[in-house]
Amino acid sequence: MNVQPEVRAREGYPVVLPCTFSHPQHSQHSTLQVLWRLGHGQGSTVLYRCTSRAGAPTCEPGPQQDQRYRLEGNPREHDLSLRINSATLQDSGRYYCRVEIQGREHISFEDKMGTRLRVEAPPKILALSVEGTQLSGYRALCRVQGSPLPDVQWLGPDDLLEEGSLVGPLAQGSQAPYHTVSQLRDVEPGQQYTCSASNPLGKEQATLYVLPPQPPLSVTRASPPLLLLLSVSVGAKVLLLVGMGVWMVQGGALQGGSCWKK
């Protein structure tokens, strides 16, 4: 079995994992079964399986096969290379290829080392929010995704603020290595704060405008809402307005709404 130790891919683009093999000549007249797994041992997941029957020009996958995976090579030409369409960050991991030759003698070949797939992605700011109370103070939270994991900095109206402290990764499971949350303490109403995330593939920024609340007109009437606008720039390209969130001040607490991107 011949495989490539590591393959790098860009999120959203197809990637091919090379795998070739050699076998006895008489197997040209045998049925071949090809299998690709993510992971090794009992916790592995079978991603692709197909059968190449003697005399058939193709390797036929099963009816439930995920269409994101397909065999790029021809098993009859000793090529088991796998194509993954529209790679995602969750596709990162170690892949193993296997071929079974079903004839007079059942012979199987499997790569023991595997191919490590690294899917990379530029930074993406998933959420920007403020939480806290007037008594305890407010803090800004910036939730970021990317691979390699982005560096996060906070900028004030004029210059660079402290880098903030990491609160993450908060996500659990397969997404955790690509998500992080940075917080900036002592956020003051009437100011603007920019979260800047960068890695070798790019940079993204989101700016938070915090409008100070108006004092209540009476004890029975709540303060007007704080309005925060979110603008994002990707590299040198600026999107004028891609999201908006509304936070209400009620009883001295700052409550968050929702954000959109389009």
GROMACS .gro file of C-alpha atoms in nm:
model
  262
    1MET     CA    1   0.000   0.000   0.000
    2ASN     CA    2   0.132   0.343  -0.096
    3VAL     CA    3  -0.026   0.653   0.062
    4GLN     CA    4   0.068   1.014   0.125
    5PRO     CA    5   0.141   1.082   0.495
    6GLU     CA    6  -0.035   1.419   0.497
    7VAL     CA    7  -0.271   1.613   0.268
    8ARG     CA    8  -0.377   1.975   0.317
    9ALA     CA    9  -0.706   2.114   0.189
   10ARG     CA   10  -0.895   2.444   0.190
   11GLU     CA   11  -1.244   2.456   0.337
   12GLY     CA   12  -1.511   2.443   0.067
   13TYR     CA   13  -1.284   2.291  -0.200
   14PRO     CA   14  -1.248   1.927  -0.311
   15VAL     CA   15  -0.951   1.720  -0.197
   16VAL     CA   16  -0.808   1.385  -0.311
   17LEU     CA   17  -0.645   1.136  -0.075
   18PRO     CA   18  -0.399   0.926  -0.282
   19CYS     CA   19  -0.377   0.548  -0.227
   20THR     CA   20  -0.234   0.283  -0.459
   21PHE     CA   21  -0.160  -0.087  -0.412
   22SER     CA   22  -0.007  -0.392  -0.578
   23HIS     CA   23  -0.151  -0.744  -0.587
   24PRO     CA   24  -0.105  -1.079  -0.762
   25GLN     CA   25  -0.189  -1.085  -1.134
   26HIS     CA   26  -0.463  -1.345  -1.095
   27SER     CA   27  -0.668  -1.094  -0.896
   28GLN     CA   28  -0.753  -0.915  -1.222
   29HIS     CA   29  -1.026  -1.175  -1.257
   30SER     CA   30  -1.143  -1.144  -0.896
   31THR     CA   31  -1.398  -0.921  -0.727
   32LEU     CA   32  -1.244  -0.625  -0.546
   33GLN     CA   33  -1.399  -0.444  -0.252
   34VAL     CA   34  -1.265  -0.100  -0.160
   35LEU     CA   35  -1.312   0.060   0.181
   36TRP     CA   36  -1.211   0.395   0.330
   37ARG     CA   37  -1.232   0.467   0.704
   38LEU     CA   38  -1.188   0.777   0.918
   39GLY     CA   39  -1.002   0.677   1.232
   40HIS     CA   40  -0.867   0.343   1.341
   41GLY     CA   41  -1.001   0.066   1.562
   42GLN     CA   42  -1.346   0.037   1.714
   43GLY     CA   43  -1.411   0.409   1.703
   44SER     CA   44  -1.352   0.436   1.328
   45THR     CA   45  -1.620   0.538   1.077
   46VAL     CA   46  -1.661   0.377   0.734
   47LEU     CA   47  -1.697   0.667   0.489
   48TYR     CA   48  -1.684   0.489   0.156
   49ARG     CA   49  -1.732   0.134   0.030
   50CYS     CA   50  -1.761   0.005  -0.326
   51THR     CA   51  -1.738  -0.325  -0.515
   52SER     CA   52  -1.559  -0.381  -0.845
   53ARG     CA   53  -1.674  -0.705  -1.006
   54ALA     CA   54  -1.467  -0.889  -1.264
   55GLY     CA   55  -1.527  -0.739  -1.608
   56ALA     CA   56  -1.711  -0.433  -1.473
   57PRO     CA   57  -1.567  -0.092  -1.571
   58THR     CA   58  -1.653   0.082  -1.243
   59CYS     CA   59  -1.654   0.028  -0.868
   60GLU     CA   60  -2.017   0.043  -0.757
   61PRO     CA   61  -2.091   0.203  -0.416
   62GLY     CA   62  -2.383   0.100  -0.199
   63PRO     CA   63  -2.726   0.268  -0.225
   64GLN     CA   64  -2.676   0.460   0.101
   65GLN     CA   65  -2.337   0.604   0.006
   66ASP     CA   66  -2.280   0.970   0.093
   67GLN     CA   67  -2.235   1.150  -0.240
   68ARG     CA   68  -1.967   1.377  -0.099
   69TYR     CA   69  -1.725   1.085  -0.129
   70ARG     CA   70  -1.632   0.911  -0.451
   71LEU     CA   71  -1.351   0.693  -0.579
   72GLU     CA   72  -1.114   0.904  -0.787
   73GLY     CA   73  -0.898   0.610  -0.898
   74ASN     CA   74  -0.969   0.280  -1.075
   75PRO     CA   75  -0.916  -0.029  -0.855
   76ARG     CA   76  -0.837  -0.236  -1.169
   77GLU     CA   77  -0.542  -0.003  -1.220
   78HIS     CA   78  -0.436  -0.039  -0.856
   79ASP     CA   79  -0.562   0.309  -0.766
   80LEU     CA   80  -0.793   0.354  -0.465
   81SER     CA   81  -0.764   0.734  -0.432
   82LEU     CA   82  -1.063   0.896  -0.261
   83ARG     CA   83  -1.214   1.233  -0.351
   84ILE     CA   84  -1.396   1.441  -0.088
   85ASN     CA   85  -1.611   1.720  -0.229
   86SER     CA   86  -1.648   2.051  -0.044
   87ALA     CA   87  -1.414   1.973   0.245
   88THR     CA   88  -1.515   2.098   0.590
   89LEU     CA   89  -1.314   2.155   0.906
   90GLN     CA   90  -1.481   1.849   1.054
   91ASP     CA   91  -1.325   1.634   0.777
   92SER     CA   92  -0.982   1.677   0.936
   93GLY     CA   93  -0.845   1.350   1.070
   94ARG     CA   94  -0.657   1.035   0.973
   95TYR     CA   95  -0.792   0.823   0.686
   96TYR     CA   96  -0.719   0.457   0.604
   97CYS     CA   97  -0.772   0.273   0.274
   98ARG     CA   98  -0.829  -0.100   0.235
   99VAL     CA   99  -0.884  -0.340  -0.055
  100GLU     CA  100  -1.018  -0.696  -0.034
  101ILE     CA  101  -0.960  -0.942  -0.319
  102GLN     CA  102  -1.230  -1.205  -0.326
  103GLY     CA  103  -1.132  -1.511  -0.527
  104ARG     CA  104  -1.009  -1.860  -0.453
  105GLU     CA  105  -0.817  -1.704  -0.169
  106HIS     CA  106  -0.948  -1.408   0.026
  107ILE     CA  107  -0.665  -1.151   0.039
  108SER     CA  108  -0.682  -0.806   0.197
  109PHE     CA  109  -0.441  -0.514   0.199
  110GLU     CA  110  -0.470  -0.220   0.437
  111ASP     CA  111  -0.257   0.084   0.500
  112LYS     CA  112  -0.152   0.088   0.867
  113MET     CA  113  -0.014   0.442   0.890
  114GLY     CA  114  -0.302   0.632   0.731
  115THR     CA  115  -0.317   0.973   0.566
  116ARG     CA  116  -0.366   1.278   0.785
  117LEU     CA  117  -0.602   1.530   0.629
  118ARG     CA  118  -0.568   1.890   0.748
  119VAL     CA  119  -0.851   2.116   0.637
  120GLU     CA  120  -0.766   2.485   0.674
  121ALA     CA  121  -0.997   2.785   0.674
  122PRO     CA  122  -0.959   3.164   0.708
  123PRO     CA  123  -1.098   3.329   1.022
  124LYS     CA  124  -1.471   3.370   1.054
  125ILE     CA  125  -1.632   3.569   1.336
  126LEU     CA  126  -1.942   3.373   1.430
  127ALA     CA  127  -2.080   3.603   1.702
  128LEU     CA  128  -2.001   3.928   1.879
  129SER     CA  129  -2.193   4.014   2.195
  130VAL     CA  130  -2.193   4.201   2.525
  131GLU     CA  131  -2.305   4.067   2.860
  132GLY     CA  132  -2.301   4.175   3.223
  133THR     CA  133  -2.473   4.423   3.453
  134GLN     CA  134  -2.423   4.784   3.556
  135LEU     CA  135  -2.305   4.672   3.896
  136SER     CA  136  -2.060   4.401   3.786
  137GLY     CA  137  -1.956   4.572   3.462
  138TYR     CA  138  -1.987   4.464   3.101
  139ARG     CA  139  -1.765   4.241   2.889
  140ALA     CA  140  -1.753   4.182   2.514
  141LEU     CA  141  -1.733   3.828   2.374
  142CYS     CA  142  -1.602   3.740   2.028
  143ARG     CA  143  -1.661   3.386   1.902
  144VAL     CA  144  -1.423   3.289   1.622
  145GLN     CA  145  -1.372   2.991   1.390
  146GLY     CA  146  -1.074   2.905   1.172
  147SER     CA  147  -0.785   2.667   1.108
  148PRO     CA  148  -0.513   2.723   1.211
  149LEU     CA  149  -0.693   2.863   1.517
  150PRO     CA  150  -0.698   3.241   1.470
  151ASP     CA  151  -0.522   3.493   1.691
  152VAL     CA  152  -0.771   3.741   1.838
  153GLN     CA  153  -0.698   4.104   1.927
  154TRP     CA  154  -0.921   4.385   2.048
  155LEU     CA  155  -0.895   4.741   1.918
  156GLY     CA  156  -1.038   5.057   2.069
  157PRO     CA  157  -1.128   5.382   1.890
  158ASP     CA  158  -0.763   5.485   1.854
  159ASP     CA  159  -0.524   5.199   1.917
  160LEU     CA  160  -0.473   4.838   2.016
  161LEU     CA  161  -0.621   4.729   2.345
  162GLU     CA  162  -0.514   4.431   2.545
  163GLU     CA  163  -0.549   4.104   2.357
  164GLY     CA  164  -0.823   3.997   2.591
  165SER     CA  165  -0.846   3.661   2.760
  166LEU     CA  166  -0.952   3.339   2.596
  167VAL     CA  167  -1.269   3.180   2.727
  168GLY     CA  168  -1.261   2.890   2.487
  169PRO     CA  169  -1.272   2.677   2.305
  170LEU     CA  170  -1.623   2.645   2.445
  171ALA     CA  171  -1.756   2.409   2.178
  172GLN     CA  172  -1.745   2.037   2.246
  173GLY     CA  173  -1.684   1.750   2.005
  174SER     CA  174  -1.532   1.769   1.660
  175GLN     CA  175  -1.575   2.148   1.626
  176ALA     CA  176  -1.383   2.234   1.945
  177PRO     CA  177  -1.031   2.257   1.792
  178TYR     CA  178  -1.148   2.522   1.543
  179HIS     CA  179  -1.357   2.746   1.772
  180THR     CA  180  -1.241   2.990   2.036
  181VAL     CA  181  -1.397   3.273   2.236
  182SER     CA  182  -1.209   3.586   2.342
  183GLN     CA  183  -1.344   3.825   2.603
  184LEU     CA  184  -1.270   4.190   2.670
  185ARG     CA  185  -1.353   4.314   3.019
  186ASP     CA  186  -1.456   4.662   3.133
  187VAL     CA  187  -1.653   4.748   2.821
  188GLU     CA  188  -1.799   5.098   2.856
  189PRO     CA  189  -2.119   5.226   2.696
  190GLY     CA  190  -2.056   5.506   2.450
  191GLN     CA  191  -1.748   5.338   2.303
  192GLN     CA  192  -1.674   5.112   2.007
  193TYR     CA  193  -1.467   4.793   2.017
  194THR     CA  194  -1.329   4.590   1.729
  195CYS     CA  195  -1.257   4.218   1.741
  196SER     CA  196  -0.981   4.128   1.492
  197ALA     CA  197  -0.916   3.761   1.409
  198SER     CA  198  -0.629   3.651   1.186
  199ASN     CA  199  -0.440   3.342   1.074
  200PRO     CA  200  -0.209   3.271   0.776
  201LEU     CA  201  -0.512   3.240   0.544
  202GLY     CA  202  -0.670   3.577   0.614
  203LYS     CA  203  -0.818   3.829   0.852
  204GLU     CA  204  -1.167   3.930   0.962
  205GLN     CA  205  -1.285   4.212   1.185
  206ALA     CA  206  -1.612   4.294   1.357
  207THR     CA  207  -1.685   4.625   1.528
  208LEU     CA  208  -1.923   4.670   1.818
  209TYR     CA  209  -2.084   5.013   1.873
  210VAL     CA  210  -2.226   5.042   2.222
  211LEU     CA  211  -2.475   5.328   2.262
  212PRO     CA  212  -2.525   5.448   2.621
  213PRO     CA  213  -2.877   5.389   2.759
  214GLN     CA  214  -3.105   5.683   2.829
  215PRO     CA  215  -3.216   5.728   3.188
  216PRO     CA  216  -3.572   5.602   3.253
  217LEU     CA  217  -3.846   5.865   3.244
  218SER     CA  218  -4.026   5.702   3.535
  219VAL     CA  219  -3.978   5.411   3.773
  220THR     CA  220  -4.237   5.209   3.584
  221ARG     CA  221  -4.084   5.256   3.240
  222ALA     CA  222  -3.780   5.057   3.125
  223SER     CA  223  -3.474   5.222   2.973
  224PRO     CA  224  -3.457   5.243   2.594
  225PRO     CA  225  -3.262   4.960   2.430
  226LEU     CA  226  -2.894   4.960   2.358
  227LEU     CA  227  -2.840   4.924   1.984
  228LEU     CA  228  -2.525   4.755   1.856
  229LEU     CA  229  -2.429   4.738   1.491
  230LEU     CA  230  -2.195   4.472   1.355
  231SER     CA  231  -1.980   4.539   1.051
  232VAL     CA  232  -1.732   4.289   0.908
  233SER     CA  233  -1.435   4.337   0.679
  234VAL     CA  234  -1.264   4.047   0.502
  235GLY     CA  235  -0.915   4.148   0.396
  236ALA     CA  236  -0.952   4.474   0.205
  237LYS     CA  237  -1.315   4.409   0.114
  238VAL     CA  238  -1.570   4.577   0.341
  239LEU     CA  239  -1.929   4.465   0.380
  240LEU     CA  240  -2.127   4.774   0.475
  241LEU     CA  241  -2.372   4.603   0.707
  242VAL     CA  242  -2.397   4.230   0.751
  243GLY     CA  243  -2.562   4.194   1.086
  244MET     CA  244  -2.740   4.370   1.369
  245GLY     CA  245  -2.812   4.274   1.726
  246VAL     CA  246  -3.029   4.446   1.986
  247TRP     CA  247  -2.957   4.429   2.358
  248MET     CA  248  -3.213   4.550   2.614
  249VAL     CA  249  -3.126   4.703   2.952
  250GLN     CA  250  -3.381   4.578   3.199
  251GLY     CA  251  -3.331   4.595   3.572
  252GLY     CA  252  -2.966   4.689   3.523
  253ALA     CA  253  -2.886   4.372   3.322
  254LEU     CA  254  -2.775   4.366   2.960
  255GLN     CA  255  -2.960   4.101   2.760
  256GLY     CA  256  -2.858   3.986   2.412
  257GLY     CA  257  -3.061   3.936   2.097
  258SER     CA  258  -2.967   3.758   1.777
  259CYS     CA  259  -2.725   3.825   1.491
  260TRP     CA  260  -2.749   3.751   1.120
  261LYS     CA  261  -2.507   3.726   0.829
  262LYS     CA  262  -2.585   3.731   0.460
   0.00000   0.00000   0.00000
